[in-house]
Tab-separated table of C-alpha atoms in Angstrom:
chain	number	residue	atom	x	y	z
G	1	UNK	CA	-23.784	71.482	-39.760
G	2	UNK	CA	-19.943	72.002	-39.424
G	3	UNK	CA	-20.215	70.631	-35.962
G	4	UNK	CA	-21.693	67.900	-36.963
G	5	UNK	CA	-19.089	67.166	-39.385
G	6	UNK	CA	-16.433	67.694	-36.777
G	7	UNK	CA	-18.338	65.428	-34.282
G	8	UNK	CA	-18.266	62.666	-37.011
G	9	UNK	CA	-14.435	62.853	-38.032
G	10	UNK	CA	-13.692	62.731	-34.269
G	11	UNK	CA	-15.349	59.348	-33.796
G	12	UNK	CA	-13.673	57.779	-37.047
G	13	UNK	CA	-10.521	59.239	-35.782
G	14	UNK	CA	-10.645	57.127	-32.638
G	15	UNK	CA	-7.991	54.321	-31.844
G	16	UNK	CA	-9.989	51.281	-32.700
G	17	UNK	CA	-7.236	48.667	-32.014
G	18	UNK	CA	-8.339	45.416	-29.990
G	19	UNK	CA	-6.080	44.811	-26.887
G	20	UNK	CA	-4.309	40.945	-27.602
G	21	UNK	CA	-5.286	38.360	-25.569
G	22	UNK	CA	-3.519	37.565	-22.124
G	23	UNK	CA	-1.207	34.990	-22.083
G	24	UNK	CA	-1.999	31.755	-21.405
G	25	UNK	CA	-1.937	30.128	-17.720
G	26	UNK	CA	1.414	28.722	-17.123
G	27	UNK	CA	0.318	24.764	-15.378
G	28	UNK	CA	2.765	24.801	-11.924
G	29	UNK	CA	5.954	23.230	-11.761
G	30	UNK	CA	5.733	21.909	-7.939
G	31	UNK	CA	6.636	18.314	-6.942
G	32	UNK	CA	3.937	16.081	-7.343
G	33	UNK	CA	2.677	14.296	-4.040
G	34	UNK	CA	4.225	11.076	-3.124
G	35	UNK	CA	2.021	8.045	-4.650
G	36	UNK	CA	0.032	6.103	-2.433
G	37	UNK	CA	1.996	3.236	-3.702
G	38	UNK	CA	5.123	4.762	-2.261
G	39	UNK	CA	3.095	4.968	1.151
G	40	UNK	CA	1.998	1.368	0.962
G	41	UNK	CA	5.780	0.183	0.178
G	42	UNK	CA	7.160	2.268	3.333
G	43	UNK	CA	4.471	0.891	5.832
G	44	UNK	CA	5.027	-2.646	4.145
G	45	UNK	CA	9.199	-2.359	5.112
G	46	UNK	CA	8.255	-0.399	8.476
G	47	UNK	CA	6.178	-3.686	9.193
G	48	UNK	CA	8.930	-6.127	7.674
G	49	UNK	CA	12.176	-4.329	9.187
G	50	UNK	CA	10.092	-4.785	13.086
G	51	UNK	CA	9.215	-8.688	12.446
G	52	UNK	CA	13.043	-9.169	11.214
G	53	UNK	CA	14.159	-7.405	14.102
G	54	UNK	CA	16.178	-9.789	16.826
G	55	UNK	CA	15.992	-7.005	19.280
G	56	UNK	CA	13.001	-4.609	19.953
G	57	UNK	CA	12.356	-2.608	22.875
G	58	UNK	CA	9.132	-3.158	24.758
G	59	UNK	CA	8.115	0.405	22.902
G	60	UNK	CA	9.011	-1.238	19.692
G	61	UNK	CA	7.360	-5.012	20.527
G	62	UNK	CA	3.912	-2.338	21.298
G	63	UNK	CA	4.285	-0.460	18.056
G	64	UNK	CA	4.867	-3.979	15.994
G	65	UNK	CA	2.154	-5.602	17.466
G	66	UNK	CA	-0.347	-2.538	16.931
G	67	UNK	CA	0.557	-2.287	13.013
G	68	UNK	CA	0.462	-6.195	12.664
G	69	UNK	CA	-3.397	-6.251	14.586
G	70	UNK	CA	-4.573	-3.176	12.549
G	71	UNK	CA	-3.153	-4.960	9.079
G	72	UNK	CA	-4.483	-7.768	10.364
G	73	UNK	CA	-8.286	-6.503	10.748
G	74	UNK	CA	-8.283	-4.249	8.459
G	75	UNK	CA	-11.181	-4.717	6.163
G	76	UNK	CA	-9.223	-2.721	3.871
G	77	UNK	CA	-7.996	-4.333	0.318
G	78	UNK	CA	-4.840	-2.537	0.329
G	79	UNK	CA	-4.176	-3.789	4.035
G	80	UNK	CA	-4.919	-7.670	2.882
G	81	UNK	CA	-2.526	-7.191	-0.195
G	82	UNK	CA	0.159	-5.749	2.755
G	83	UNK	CA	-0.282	-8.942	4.942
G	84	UNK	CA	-0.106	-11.171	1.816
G	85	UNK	CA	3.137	-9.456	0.595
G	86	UNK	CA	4.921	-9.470	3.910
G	87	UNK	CA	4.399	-13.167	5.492
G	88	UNK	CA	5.889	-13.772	1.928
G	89	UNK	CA	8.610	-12.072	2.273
G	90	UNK	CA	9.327	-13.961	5.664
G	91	UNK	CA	11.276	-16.972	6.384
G	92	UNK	CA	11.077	-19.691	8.481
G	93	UNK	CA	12.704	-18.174	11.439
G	94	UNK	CA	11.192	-14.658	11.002
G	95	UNK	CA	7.605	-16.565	11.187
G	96	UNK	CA	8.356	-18.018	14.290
G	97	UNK	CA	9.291	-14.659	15.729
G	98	UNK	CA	5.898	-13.110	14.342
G	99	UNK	CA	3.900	-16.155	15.753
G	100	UNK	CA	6.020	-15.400	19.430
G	101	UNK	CA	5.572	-11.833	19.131
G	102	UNK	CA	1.439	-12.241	18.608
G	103	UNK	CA	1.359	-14.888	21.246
G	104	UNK	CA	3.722	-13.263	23.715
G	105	UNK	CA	1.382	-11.414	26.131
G	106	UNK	CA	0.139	-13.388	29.321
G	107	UNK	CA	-3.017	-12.905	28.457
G	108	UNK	CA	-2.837	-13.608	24.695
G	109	UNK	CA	-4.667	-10.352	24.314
G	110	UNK	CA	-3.009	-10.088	20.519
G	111	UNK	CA	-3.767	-13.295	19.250
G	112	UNK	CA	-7.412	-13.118	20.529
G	113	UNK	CA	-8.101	-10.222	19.329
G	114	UNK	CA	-7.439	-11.128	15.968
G	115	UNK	CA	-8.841	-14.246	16.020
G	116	UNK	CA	-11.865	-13.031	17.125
G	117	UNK	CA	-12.339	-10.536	14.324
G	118	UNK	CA	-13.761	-11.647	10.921
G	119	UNK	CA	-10.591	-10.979	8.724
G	120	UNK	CA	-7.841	-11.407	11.767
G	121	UNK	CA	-9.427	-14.850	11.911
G	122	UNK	CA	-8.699	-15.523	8.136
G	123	UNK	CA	-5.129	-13.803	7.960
G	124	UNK	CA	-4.136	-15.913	11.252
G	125	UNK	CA	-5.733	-19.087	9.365
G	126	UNK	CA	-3.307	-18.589	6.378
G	127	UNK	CA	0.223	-18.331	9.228
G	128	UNK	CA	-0.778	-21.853	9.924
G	129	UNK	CA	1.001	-24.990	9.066
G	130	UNK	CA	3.920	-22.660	7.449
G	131	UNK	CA	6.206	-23.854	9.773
G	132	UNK	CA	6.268	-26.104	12.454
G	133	UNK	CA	8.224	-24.013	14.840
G	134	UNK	CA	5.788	-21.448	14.299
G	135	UNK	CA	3.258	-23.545	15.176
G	136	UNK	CA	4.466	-24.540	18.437
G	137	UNK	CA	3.178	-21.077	19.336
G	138	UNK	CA	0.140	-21.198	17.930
G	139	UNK	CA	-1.333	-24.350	19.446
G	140	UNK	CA	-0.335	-23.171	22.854
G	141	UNK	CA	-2.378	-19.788	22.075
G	142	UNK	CA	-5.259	-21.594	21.227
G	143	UNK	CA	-4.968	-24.547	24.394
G	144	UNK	CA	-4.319	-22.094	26.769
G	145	UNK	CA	-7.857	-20.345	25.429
G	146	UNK	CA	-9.758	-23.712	24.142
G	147	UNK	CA	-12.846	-23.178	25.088
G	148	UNK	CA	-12.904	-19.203	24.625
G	149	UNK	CA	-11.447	-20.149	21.372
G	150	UNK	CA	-14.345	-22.808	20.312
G	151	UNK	CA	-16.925	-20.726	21.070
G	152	UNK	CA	-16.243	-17.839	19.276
G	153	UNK	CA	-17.533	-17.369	15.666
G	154	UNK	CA	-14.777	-16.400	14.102
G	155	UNK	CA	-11.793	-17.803	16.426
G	156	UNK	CA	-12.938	-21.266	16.119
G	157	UNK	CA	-11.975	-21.496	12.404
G	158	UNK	CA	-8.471	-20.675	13.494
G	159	UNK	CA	-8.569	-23.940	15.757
G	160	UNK	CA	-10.323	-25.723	13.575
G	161	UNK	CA	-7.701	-24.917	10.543
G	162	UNK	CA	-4.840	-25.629	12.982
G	163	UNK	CA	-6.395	-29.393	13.532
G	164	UNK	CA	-6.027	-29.678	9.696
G	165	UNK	CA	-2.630	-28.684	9.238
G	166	UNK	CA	-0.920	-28.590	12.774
G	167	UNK	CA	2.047	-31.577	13.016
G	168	UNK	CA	0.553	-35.131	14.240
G	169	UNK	CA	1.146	-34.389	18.248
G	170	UNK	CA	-0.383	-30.724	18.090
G	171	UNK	CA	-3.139	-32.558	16.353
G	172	UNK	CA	-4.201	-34.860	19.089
G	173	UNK	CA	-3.091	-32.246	21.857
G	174	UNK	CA	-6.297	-30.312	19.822
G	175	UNK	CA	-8.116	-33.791	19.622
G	176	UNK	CA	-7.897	-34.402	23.508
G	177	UNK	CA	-9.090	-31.094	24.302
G	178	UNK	CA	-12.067	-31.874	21.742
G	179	UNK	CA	-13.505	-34.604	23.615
G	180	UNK	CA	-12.874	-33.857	26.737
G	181	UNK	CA	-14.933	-30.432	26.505
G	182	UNK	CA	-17.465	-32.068	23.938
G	183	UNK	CA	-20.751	-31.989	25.597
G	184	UNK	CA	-20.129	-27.920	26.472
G	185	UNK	CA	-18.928	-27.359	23.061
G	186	UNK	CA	-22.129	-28.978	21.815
G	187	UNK	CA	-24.300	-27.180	23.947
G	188	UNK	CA	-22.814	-24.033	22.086
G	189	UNK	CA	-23.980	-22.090	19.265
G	190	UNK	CA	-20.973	-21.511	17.881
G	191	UNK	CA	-19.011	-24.339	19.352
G	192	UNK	CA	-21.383	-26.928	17.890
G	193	UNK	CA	-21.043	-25.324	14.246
G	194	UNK	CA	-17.373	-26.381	15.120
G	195	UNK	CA	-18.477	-29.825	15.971
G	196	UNK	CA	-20.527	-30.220	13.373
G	197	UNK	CA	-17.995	-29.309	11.015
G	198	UNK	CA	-15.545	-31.723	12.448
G	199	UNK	CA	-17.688	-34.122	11.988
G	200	UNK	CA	-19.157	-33.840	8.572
G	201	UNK	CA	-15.195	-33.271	7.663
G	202	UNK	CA	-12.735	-36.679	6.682
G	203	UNK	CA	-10.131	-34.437	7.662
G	204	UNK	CA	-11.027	-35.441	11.321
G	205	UNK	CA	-10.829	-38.748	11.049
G	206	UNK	CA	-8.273	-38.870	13.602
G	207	UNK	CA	-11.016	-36.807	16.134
G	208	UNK	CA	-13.979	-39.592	14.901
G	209	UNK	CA	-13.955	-42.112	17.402
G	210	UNK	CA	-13.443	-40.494	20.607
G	211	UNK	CA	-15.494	-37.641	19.755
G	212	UNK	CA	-18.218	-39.939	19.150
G	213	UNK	CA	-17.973	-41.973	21.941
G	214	UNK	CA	-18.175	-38.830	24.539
G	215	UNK	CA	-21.335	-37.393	22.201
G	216	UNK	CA	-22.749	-41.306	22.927
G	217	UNK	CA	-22.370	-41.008	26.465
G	218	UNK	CA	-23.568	-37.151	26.814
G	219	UNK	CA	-27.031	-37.977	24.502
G	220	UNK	CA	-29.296	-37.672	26.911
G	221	UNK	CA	-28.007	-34.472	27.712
G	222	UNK	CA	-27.208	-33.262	24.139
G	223	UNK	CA	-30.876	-34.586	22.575
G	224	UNK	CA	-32.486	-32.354	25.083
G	225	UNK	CA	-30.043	-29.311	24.279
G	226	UNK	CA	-31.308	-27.325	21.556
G	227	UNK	CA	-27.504	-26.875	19.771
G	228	UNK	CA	-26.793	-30.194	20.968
G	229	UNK	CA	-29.175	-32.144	19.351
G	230	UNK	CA	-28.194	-31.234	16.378
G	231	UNK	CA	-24.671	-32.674	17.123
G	232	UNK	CA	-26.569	-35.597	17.620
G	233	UNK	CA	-28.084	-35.972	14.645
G	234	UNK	CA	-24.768	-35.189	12.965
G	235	UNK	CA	-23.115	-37.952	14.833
G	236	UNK	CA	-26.021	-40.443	13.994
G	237	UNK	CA	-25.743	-39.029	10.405
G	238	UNK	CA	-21.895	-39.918	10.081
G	239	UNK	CA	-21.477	-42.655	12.418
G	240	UNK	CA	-20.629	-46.591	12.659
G	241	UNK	CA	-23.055	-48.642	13.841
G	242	UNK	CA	-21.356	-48.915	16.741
G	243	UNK	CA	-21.824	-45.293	17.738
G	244	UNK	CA	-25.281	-45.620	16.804
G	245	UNK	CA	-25.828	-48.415	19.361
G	246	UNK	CA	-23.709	-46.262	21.804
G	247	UNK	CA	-26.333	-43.379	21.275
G	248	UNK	CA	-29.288	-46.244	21.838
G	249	UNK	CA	-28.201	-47.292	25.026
G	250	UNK	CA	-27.898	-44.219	26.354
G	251	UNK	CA	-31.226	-42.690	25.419
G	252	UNK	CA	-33.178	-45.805	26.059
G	253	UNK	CA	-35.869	-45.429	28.443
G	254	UNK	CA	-36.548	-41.539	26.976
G	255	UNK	CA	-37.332	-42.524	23.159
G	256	UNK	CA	-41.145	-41.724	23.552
G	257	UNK	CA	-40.625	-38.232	25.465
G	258	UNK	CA	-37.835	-37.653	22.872
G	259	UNK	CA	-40.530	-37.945	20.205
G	260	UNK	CA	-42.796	-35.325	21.319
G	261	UNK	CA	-40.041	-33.090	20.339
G	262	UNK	CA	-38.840	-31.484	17.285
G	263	UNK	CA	-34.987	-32.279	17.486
G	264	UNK	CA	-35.955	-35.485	19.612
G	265	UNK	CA	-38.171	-36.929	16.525
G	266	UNK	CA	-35.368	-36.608	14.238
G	267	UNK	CA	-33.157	-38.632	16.607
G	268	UNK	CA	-35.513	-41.584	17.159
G	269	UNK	CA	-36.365	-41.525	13.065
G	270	UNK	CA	-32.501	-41.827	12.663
G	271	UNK	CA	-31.861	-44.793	15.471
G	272	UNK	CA	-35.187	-46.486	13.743
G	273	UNK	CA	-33.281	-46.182	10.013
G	274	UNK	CA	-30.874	-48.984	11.301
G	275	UNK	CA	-32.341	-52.891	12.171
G	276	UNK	CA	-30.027	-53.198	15.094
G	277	UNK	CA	-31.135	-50.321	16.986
G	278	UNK	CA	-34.600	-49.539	15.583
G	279	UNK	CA	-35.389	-52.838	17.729
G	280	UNK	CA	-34.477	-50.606	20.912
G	281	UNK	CA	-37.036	-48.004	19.924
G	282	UNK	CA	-39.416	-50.213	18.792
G	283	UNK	CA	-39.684	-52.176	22.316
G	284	UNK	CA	-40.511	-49.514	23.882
G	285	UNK	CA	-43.465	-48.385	21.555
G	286	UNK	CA	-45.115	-51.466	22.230
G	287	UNK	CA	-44.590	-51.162	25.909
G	288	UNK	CA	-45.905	-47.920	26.863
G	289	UNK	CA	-49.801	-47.253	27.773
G	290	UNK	CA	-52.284	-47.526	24.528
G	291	UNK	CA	-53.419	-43.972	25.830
G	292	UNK	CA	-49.757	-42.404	25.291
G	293	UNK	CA	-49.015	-44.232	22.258
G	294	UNK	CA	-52.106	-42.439	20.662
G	295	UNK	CA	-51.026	-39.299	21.869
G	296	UNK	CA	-47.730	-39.893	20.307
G	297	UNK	CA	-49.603	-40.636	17.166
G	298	UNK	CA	-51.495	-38.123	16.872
G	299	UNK	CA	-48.967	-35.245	18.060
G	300	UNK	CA	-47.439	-32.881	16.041
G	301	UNK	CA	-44.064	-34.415	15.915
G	302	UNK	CA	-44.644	-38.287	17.139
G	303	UNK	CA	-46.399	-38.821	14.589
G	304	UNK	CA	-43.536	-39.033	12.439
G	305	UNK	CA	-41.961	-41.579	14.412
G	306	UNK	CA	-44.663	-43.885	14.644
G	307	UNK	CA	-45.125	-43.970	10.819
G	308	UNK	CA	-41.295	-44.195	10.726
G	309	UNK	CA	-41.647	-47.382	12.951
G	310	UNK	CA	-44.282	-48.656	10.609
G	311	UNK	CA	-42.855	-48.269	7.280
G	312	UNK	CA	-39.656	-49.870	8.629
G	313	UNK	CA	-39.977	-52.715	10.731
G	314	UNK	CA	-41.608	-56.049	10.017
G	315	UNK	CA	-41.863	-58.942	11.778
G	316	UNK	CA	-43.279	-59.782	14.731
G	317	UNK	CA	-42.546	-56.134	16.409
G	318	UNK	CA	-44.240	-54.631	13.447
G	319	UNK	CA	-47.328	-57.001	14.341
G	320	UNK	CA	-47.173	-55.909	17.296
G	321	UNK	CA	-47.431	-52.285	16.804
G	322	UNK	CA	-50.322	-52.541	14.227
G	323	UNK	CA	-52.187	-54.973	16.631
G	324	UNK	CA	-51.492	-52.003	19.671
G	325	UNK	CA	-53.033	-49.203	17.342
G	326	UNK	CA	-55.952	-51.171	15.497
G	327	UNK	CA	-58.660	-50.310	18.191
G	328	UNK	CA	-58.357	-46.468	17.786
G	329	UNK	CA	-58.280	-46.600	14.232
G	330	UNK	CA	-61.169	-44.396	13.953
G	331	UNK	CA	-59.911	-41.824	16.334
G	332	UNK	CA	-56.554	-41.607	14.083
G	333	UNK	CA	-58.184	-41.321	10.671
G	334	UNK	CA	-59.876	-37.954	12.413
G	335	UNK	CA	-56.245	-36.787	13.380
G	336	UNK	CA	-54.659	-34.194	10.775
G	337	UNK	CA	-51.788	-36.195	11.869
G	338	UNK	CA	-52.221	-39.356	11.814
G	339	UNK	CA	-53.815	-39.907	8.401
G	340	UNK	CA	-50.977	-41.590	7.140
G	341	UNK	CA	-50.832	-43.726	9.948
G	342	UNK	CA	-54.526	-44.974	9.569
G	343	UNK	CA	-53.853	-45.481	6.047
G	344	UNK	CA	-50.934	-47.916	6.311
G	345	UNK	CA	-53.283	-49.759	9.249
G	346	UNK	CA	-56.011	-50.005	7.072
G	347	UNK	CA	-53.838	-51.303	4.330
G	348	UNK	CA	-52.577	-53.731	6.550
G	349	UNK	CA	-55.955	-54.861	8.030
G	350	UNK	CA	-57.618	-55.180	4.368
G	351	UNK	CA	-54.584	-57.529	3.332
């Protein structure tokens, strides 16, 4: 019993204290990293101190003309915000050095690389019409590559912003080049998006009549072109009545095999829209073989241009073509195609 006593004054006699807490973690004292923004400002003067520069060496011209094509392309929203800042920044003189400098290579490797690229093409748009000296460099670029240039997807907005805002004799060295490589450009995906656009655009006006004359003379050509026909159809779309004729002439002889055709139909339904030159389509409706004018009628895309011709021309050629289609009026009611035709020559024939 006495040990147990003993063995019970022991535990109460034990040191029962609680150690104290450890002290708390001290947050480090180091230098903090440099911001990014302090990055962005030293690449921005790096850029800014090699375009001010009067004197580079060829290893410096290479290292200012690598940062200014990967600025340049870079899909990067810090790298647009550079370029933005720095061609600010830049005067008159200093952008005619950057627009020599991006130019300078025999090959115009520089400029063509960035024109070719979706954002290089939209940074080089926005160095245009800054300053004319500047300028001087960039219409040569784009001459000396014209057609490389205007059939590119991206590099042909460059040329085609340059013909907006370029000074009045860079204009119509760009205009001359225009027509005189017309009918290749329109046979171009991409080149006749650019001629379409120039078209559609009163910003061309000074382009208008020359390009339409050498689309006029190529139509033949062009409405048998699936790219060009639709430059074409633009032309017909925006054009004098002049032009119009121009485009007549030159596909007479080929309306009917035009009309088989998808592009072709919309031609012939355009040169039909107009009294002076439906007349030229119209004539040679009435003379072709009653056998091919029903197969025109009845096809899947001359049939449009035969009810065209119906609904607007009167007179005696109008007569004409009703008289020339009444005998196989039974044959065209049984036509998918050519229901509307047999209706408008039944409608006739009842009045």
């Amino acid at each position: 019993m006495a040990n147990n006593d003993s063995f019970s004054m022991s535990i109460k006699q034990e040191n029962t204290t609680v150690p104290p807490p450890a002290p708390p973690r001290e947050t480090p004292t180091g230098t903090p990293p440099p911001r990014e923004a302090n990055l962005a400002d030293d690449k921005n003067q790096s850029l800014l101190n090699l375009l001010r520069s009067t004197s580079l060496t060829p290893q410096e011209t290479e290292t200012c003309l690598g940062s200014l094509a990967n600025v340049m392309t870079s899909s990067e929203d810090s790298d647009d915000a550079l370029f933005q800042e720095v061609i600010s920044k830049l005067s008159g003189i200093e952008l005619q050095r950057m627009a020599a400098l991006l130019t300078s290579k025999p090959d115009d490797r520089y400029f063509l690389e960035m024109a070719r690229n979706k954002n290089g093409s939209i940074r080089l748009q926005k160095l245009l019409g800054k300053s004319d000296d500047a300028d001087i460099f960039f219409v040569a670029a784009i001459l000396r590559n014209f057609f490389h240039v205007m059939t590119d997807e991206h590099a042909s907005h460059v040329a085609t912003q340059g013909m907006r805002v370029f000074g009045i004799k860079k204009k119509f060295a760009m205009r001359d080049q225009i027509i005189s490589h017309a009918a290749l450009l329109a046979c171009d995906q991409y080149g006749s998006i650019a001629l379409n656009a120039i078209i559609r655009d009163v910003a061309f006006l000074y382009c208008s009549t020359g390009l339409f004359d050498a689309v006029a003379s190529n139509a033949l050509l062009l409405s048998n072109d699936a790219y060009g026909n639709i430059v074409v159809q633009q032309v017909l779309k925006h054009c004098s009545l002049h032009s119009t004729r121009n485009i007549g002439v030159s596909l007479r002889g080929h309306y009917v095999e035009l009309s088989f055709t998808e592009g072709g139909r919309y031609i012939m339904e355009k040169i039909l829209g107009r009294d002076e030159t439906g007349v030229l389509v119209m004539t040679e409706l009435l003379e072709c073989g009653s056998d091919e004018l029903v197969r025109l009628a009845t096809s899947e895309y001359g049939h449009f241009v035969v009810e065209t011709a119906l609904k607007v021309t009167r007179g005696f050629l109008f007569r004409g073509l009703v008289n020339k289609l009444k005998p196989f009026l039974p044959l065209l009611r049984t036509s998918p195609q050519s229901i509307t035709i047999a209706v408008i020559l039944e409608s006739f024939v009842t009045n």
